[in-house]
Amino acid sequence: MTQFQAPSQKKLKDISLYINGEFVKSNSQETFENINPFTNEPINHIAAGDAADIDAAVAAAKRAFHGEWGKMKLDERLDYVYKIGDLIEEHSEEIAVLESYDTGLPISQTRKMIARSAKNFRFYAEMVKSHLYGEAYQVDDEFINYSVRKPVGVAGLITPWNAPFMLETWKIAPALATGNTVVLKPAEWSPLSANRIAEVINEAGLPDGVFNVVHGYGETAGAALVRHPDVPLISFTGETTTGSEIMKNGADALKQFSMELGGKSPIIIFDDADVERALDACTWGVFSFNGERCTANSRVYLHEDIADDFIKKLKERVDRIRVGDPMDPNTQVGPLVHRNHYDNVKGYLELAEQEGCEVYSGHVPAEHSRGNFVPPTLLLNADQHMRVVQEEIFGPVIAVMTFKDEDEVIEKANDVRYGLAGYVWTKDMQRGHRVAQAIDAGMLWVNSQNVRDLRTPFGGSKHSGIGREGGFYAFEFYTETQIIHVAMKDHYIPQLGK
Ligand code: NAD
């Protein structure tokens, strides 16, 4: 691991697009400012790509797909994928620092995320080598039919600003390992680590055009990528409304979409639960990553017999959570990514009061007044019909509610438009399975925090997503299945007009 000096409030070099193996300015020469969420001072300027840059990147990716990358032997291709993982590991401290500097995520948490990002590449290299194969269908002695899985072409990847490096690599690794080429459009509020992945891939020596990054706004660069006729795949992670807009814009070109969208996930704590562990999981699940976490347990349902005690303990945790400089290894909650998002989350706290909640917040040290800090917050006395219970706030905020019995809590847990994740805490394992299976969500954890195994499917139901990422599920999206029918003898063919 190389040693890296933290930027400590200094400006960083400006960032270019990465197209066809070169770092270039945008065609329009336009840039946008990148802001540090801890100080609200500028970090650097980012090249603002638009449709012309997307055209150039897609053309380069298409050439690479039909050229060197497409013709490359499997082992050679996978060696590149392993190499990317190795280089991420080698530069992991530097990447973690950039990520925290850019997003405000605590450094202790970005360090872990970057380590997992390196694993994404190794995992998919191994998956493709050992598990990407077709099937054969013997039809009597007449036919042998077999399927092959082929890369699709240019994959358009559009990513959000929360956990940006992790989420980018989660898409890039399977896209490249299966043999596609990539145009990445990262979020405009977190461009630093997306640029670093371009540098890493450049260092790994992938052929020109295999991987491209076009920074820019969603409505210009993102929309141009979605509309582009030479991009058959769009993998998107972001807000539900953006996902819906993207699907409309790509409909004419009949794109394939993978949609990882918003969430408002419940954590249900029964009266027989291990209260201390449930408290750890509940607190971590909503306040880690500054609450900017798609699978955050942002609604807690407490059995009424344990509610008072649990709320008292939650308040004590909120009082003690260390809010501060994201670069400080002791910090547990940092500033939100951008002033606009901070205003949005603060707006929800005001709304919560108007809707009748008691808003109970932790503390932000006075010296951090320049940053986008929202302290860990409980919305007590929340009720199912409130907007703060129905809508995704995406900050360190949890709505606290109570329940009497199993049927009631299942109904309440399902009474939102989202269905990404859910968490159930009980020592009665029959009930644990029963309740988990009754929750309309893509991913459930029983007596567990959000622990992920890369082999398992990741994704949501209802308005939280379409399709699944992870494990074999990525093959469904990043490869096209082709079936070849071969006659082994002269079978009957109708002789029209003979
Ligand atoms: P967002 O939807 O605002 O932006 C995501 C990306 O889409 C950005 O790169 C943006 O520039 C781009 N974009 C915006 N408009 C576009 C358009 N018209 N065409 C093409 N691209 C466009 O989301 P965000 O605020 O960056 O991220 C937070 C959201 O992401 C939350 O809702 C969160 O729950 C969700 N999320 C979901 C998952 C998951 O796996 N389900 C994971 C992380 C985040």
XYZ file of N, CA, C and O and ligand atoms in Angstrom, residues 157-163 167 170-171 185-190 216-226 234 236-243 245-246 249 259-264 292-295 337 341 392 394 418 420 443 458-460 464-465 469, ligand 1:
292
model
N -22.797 3.148 -18.124
C -22.944 3.027 -16.671
C -23.164 4.416 -16.074
O -22.347 5.325 -16.295
N -24.258 4.578 -15.349
C -24.584 5.893 -14.765
C -24.700 5.703 -13.253
O -25.504 4.891 -12.785
N -23.886 6.460 -12.511
C -23.735 6.162 -11.073
C -24.046 7.384 -10.203
O -23.921 8.521 -10.653
N -24.407 7.131 -8.935
C -24.745 8.220 -8.003
C -23.532 8.662 -7.187
O -22.451 8.084 -7.304
N -23.748 9.657 -6.312
C -22.632 10.224 -5.550
C -22.438 9.530 -4.210
O -21.469 9.809 -3.519
N -23.365 8.691 -3.796
C -23.153 8.023 -2.500
C -22.332 6.761 -2.756
O -22.650 6.019 -3.683
N -21.299 6.545 -1.998
C -20.400 5.399 -2.212
C -19.989 5.288 -3.680
O -20.104 4.215 -4.279
N -19.726 1.751 -6.013
C -20.826 1.464 -6.944
C -20.342 1.462 -8.395
O -20.846 0.701 -9.224
N -18.546 -1.843 -8.954
C -19.540 -2.908 -8.918
C -20.118 -3.142 -10.326
O -20.483 -4.253 -10.694
N -20.184 -2.078 -11.093
C -20.685 -2.206 -12.470
C -19.538 -2.460 -13.463
O -19.674 -3.244 -14.394
N -20.641 7.427 -16.814
C -21.036 8.820 -16.514
C -21.222 8.898 -15.001
O -22.251 8.501 -14.458
N -20.185 9.400 -14.278
C -20.286 9.447 -12.813
C -21.143 10.638 -12.365
O -21.417 11.548 -13.147
N -21.509 10.630 -11.089
C -22.303 11.734 -10.533
C -21.453 13.004 -10.469
O -20.256 12.951 -10.183
N -22.095 14.130 -10.693
C -21.367 15.400 -10.746
C -20.876 15.870 -9.378
O -19.956 16.671 -9.304
N -21.458 15.363 -8.270
C -21.018 15.794 -6.932
C -19.860 14.969 -6.390
O -19.369 15.257 -5.291
N -19.439 13.936 -7.084
C -18.370 13.076 -6.532
C -17.454 12.560 -7.644
O -17.319 11.357 -7.831
N -20.020 15.060 -16.242
C -20.974 16.046 -16.740
C -22.309 15.897 -16.063
O -22.496 15.022 -15.202
N -23.241 16.746 -16.452
C -24.559 16.754 -15.822
C -25.425 15.617 -16.359
O -25.276 15.187 -17.506
N -26.352 15.191 -15.509
C -27.261 14.118 -15.902
C -28.091 14.484 -17.120
O -28.260 13.676 -18.052
N -28.578 15.705 -17.134
C -29.513 16.112 -18.193
C -28.804 16.255 -19.537
O -29.462 16.260 -20.581
N -27.477 16.418 -19.540
C -26.750 16.570 -20.814
C -25.956 15.288 -21.114
O -26.375 14.495 -21.966
N -24.854 15.083 -20.381
C -24.019 13.901 -20.656
C -24.795 12.606 -20.411
O -24.780 11.678 -21.239
N -25.503 12.537 -19.262
C -26.231 11.306 -18.919
C -27.308 11.003 -19.952
O -27.416 9.875 -20.453
N -28.097 12.026 -20.278
C -29.204 11.813 -21.222
C -28.671 11.411 -22.596
O -29.280 10.578 -23.288
N -27.538 11.986 -23.015
C -26.967 11.650 -24.330
C -26.521 10.183 -24.363
O -26.665 9.497 -25.383
N -26.000 9.710 -23.237
C -25.584 8.301 -23.168
C -26.814 7.384 -23.269
O -26.795 6.373 -23.983
N -27.874 7.772 -22.584
C -29.097 6.956 -22.592
C -29.696 6.900 -24.010
O -30.172 5.854 -24.449
N -27.900 0.027 -20.437
C -27.745 1.115 -19.469
C -27.926 0.525 -18.070
O -28.991 0.030 -17.722
N -28.043 1.653 -14.338
C -28.245 2.914 -13.615
C -28.428 2.654 -12.132
O -29.181 1.766 -11.733
N -27.773 3.450 -11.312
C -28.059 3.497 -9.878
C -28.317 4.946 -9.513
O -27.492 5.819 -9.816
N -29.459 5.198 -8.887
C -29.783 6.571 -8.497
C -31.212 6.649 -8.018
O -31.803 5.645 -7.614
N -31.763 7.840 -8.108
C -33.116 8.067 -7.592
C -34.170 7.419 -8.476
O -34.001 7.316 -9.695
N -35.280 7.069 -7.853
C -36.371 6.428 -8.570
C -36.895 7.313 -9.708
O -37.119 6.841 -10.830
N -37.066 8.602 -9.447
C -37.608 9.486 -10.494
C -36.632 9.586 -11.669
O -37.060 9.614 -12.826
N -35.338 9.601 -11.393
C -34.357 9.653 -12.485
C -34.423 8.356 -13.286
O -34.364 8.379 -14.528
N -34.547 7.234 -12.592
C -34.630 5.939 -13.274
C -35.808 5.900 -14.231
O -35.701 5.431 -15.369
N -37.296 8.462 -15.642
C -36.993 9.383 -16.754
C -36.059 8.697 -17.773
O -36.261 8.763 -18.984
N -35.055 8.006 -17.259
C -34.090 7.328 -18.129
C -34.789 6.241 -18.947
O -34.526 6.099 -20.155
N -36.566 7.855 -21.758
C -35.667 8.365 -22.794
C -35.020 7.258 -23.619
O -34.641 7.481 -24.769
N -31.843 -1.298 -13.137
C -32.235 -0.121 -12.351
C -32.076 -0.408 -10.859
O -32.779 -1.260 -10.310
N -31.143 0.271 -10.223
C -30.976 0.192 -8.762
C -31.386 1.537 -8.198
O -30.672 2.529 -8.378
N -32.537 1.583 -7.528
C -33.149 2.880 -7.218
C -33.250 3.121 -5.701
O -32.547 2.484 -4.930
N -34.124 4.028 -5.319
C -34.177 4.482 -3.930
C -34.761 3.461 -2.965
O -35.226 2.391 -3.368
N -34.754 3.818 -1.678
C -35.280 2.911 -0.663
C -35.805 3.651 0.560
O -35.498 4.833 0.764
N -36.622 2.971 1.319
C -37.103 3.475 2.617
C -37.325 2.231 3.458
O -38.456 1.802 3.722
N -26.452 8.338 3.922
C -26.624 8.409 2.456
C -26.389 6.999 1.913
O -25.377 6.730 1.251
N -27.315 6.142 2.207
C -27.119 4.726 1.966
C -28.447 4.179 1.461
O -29.472 4.305 2.158
N -28.440 3.562 0.275
C -29.714 3.142 -0.322
C -30.436 2.126 0.545
O -31.655 2.113 0.621
N -29.679 1.241 1.210
C -30.295 0.186 2.018
C -30.447 0.595 3.491
O -30.683 -0.259 4.340
N -23.045 15.358 1.286
C -22.214 15.521 0.093
C -22.248 16.927 -0.507
O -21.249 17.403 -1.050
N -28.157 19.060 -1.134
C -28.686 17.872 -0.459
C -28.910 18.166 1.025
O -29.924 17.746 1.609
N -37.997 8.976 0.752
C -36.581 8.748 1.051
C -35.917 10.076 1.401
O -35.938 11.004 0.597
N -32.596 10.217 2.767
C -31.206 9.973 2.358
C -30.199 10.775 3.187
O -29.248 11.357 2.670
N -41.460 1.924 -1.912
C -40.148 1.298 -2.105
C -40.132 -0.153 -1.644
O -40.974 -0.560 -0.848
N -36.605 -1.997 -1.299
C -35.206 -2.370 -1.508
C -34.733 -3.406 -0.480
O -34.290 -4.494 -0.845
N -34.241 -7.549 -0.648
C -33.183 -8.108 0.220
C -33.583 -7.973 1.684
O -33.895 -6.876 2.141
N -28.350 -8.683 -5.704
C -28.544 -7.378 -5.056
C -29.544 -6.590 -5.885
O -29.377 -6.420 -7.087
N -30.597 -6.086 -5.236
C -31.537 -5.236 -5.965
C -32.870 -5.172 -5.262
O -33.103 -5.869 -4.273
N -33.750 -4.325 -5.792
C -35.005 -4.067 -5.106
C -36.219 -4.377 -5.955
O -36.133 -4.572 -7.163
N -38.051 0.383 -6.081
C -36.623 0.362 -5.737
C -35.754 -0.272 -6.811
O -34.529 -0.300 -6.657
N -36.350 -0.781 -7.856
C -35.459 -1.273 -8.901
C -36.062 -2.288 -9.828
O -37.159 -2.812 -9.590
N -28.246 -7.087 -9.511
C -26.812 -7.103 -9.755
C -26.225 -8.205 -8.875
O -26.928 -8.812 -8.069
P -29.646 10.812 -9.124
O -30.750 10.012 -9.695
O -29.883 12.267 -8.894
O -28.355 10.742 -10.045
C -27.732 9.509 -10.377
C -26.975 9.675 -11.674
O -27.901 9.900 -12.723
C -26.010 10.856 -11.702
O -24.836 10.469 -12.387
C -26.768 11.890 -12.506
O -25.940 12.815 -13.168
C -27.485 10.997 -13.509
N -28.678 11.588 -14.141
C -29.531 12.501 -13.641
N -30.506 12.780 -14.545
C -30.259 12.013 -15.637
C -30.901 11.849 -16.897
N -32.005 12.519 -17.218
N -30.376 10.976 -17.792
C -29.267 10.258 -17.470
N -28.611 10.399 -16.304
C -29.098 11.253 -15.387
O -29.225 10.072 -7.777
P -28.200 10.574 -6.685
O -28.849 11.698 -5.930
O -26.858 10.756 -7.297
O -28.091 9.277 -5.739
C -28.903 9.030 -4.650
C -30.011 8.038 -5.010
O -29.453 6.815 -5.472
C -30.874 7.656 -3.821
O -32.218 7.617 -4.220
C -30.404 6.253 -3.474
O -31.337 5.450 -2.794
C -30.094 5.718 -4.832
N -29.189 4.566 -4.725
C -29.674 3.314 -4.977
C -28.838 2.194 -4.843
C -29.347 0.807 -5.104
O -28.535 -0.084 -5.266
N -30.631 0.582 -5.163
C -27.506 2.384 -4.469
C -27.050 3.677 -4.223
C -27.898 4.765 -4.366
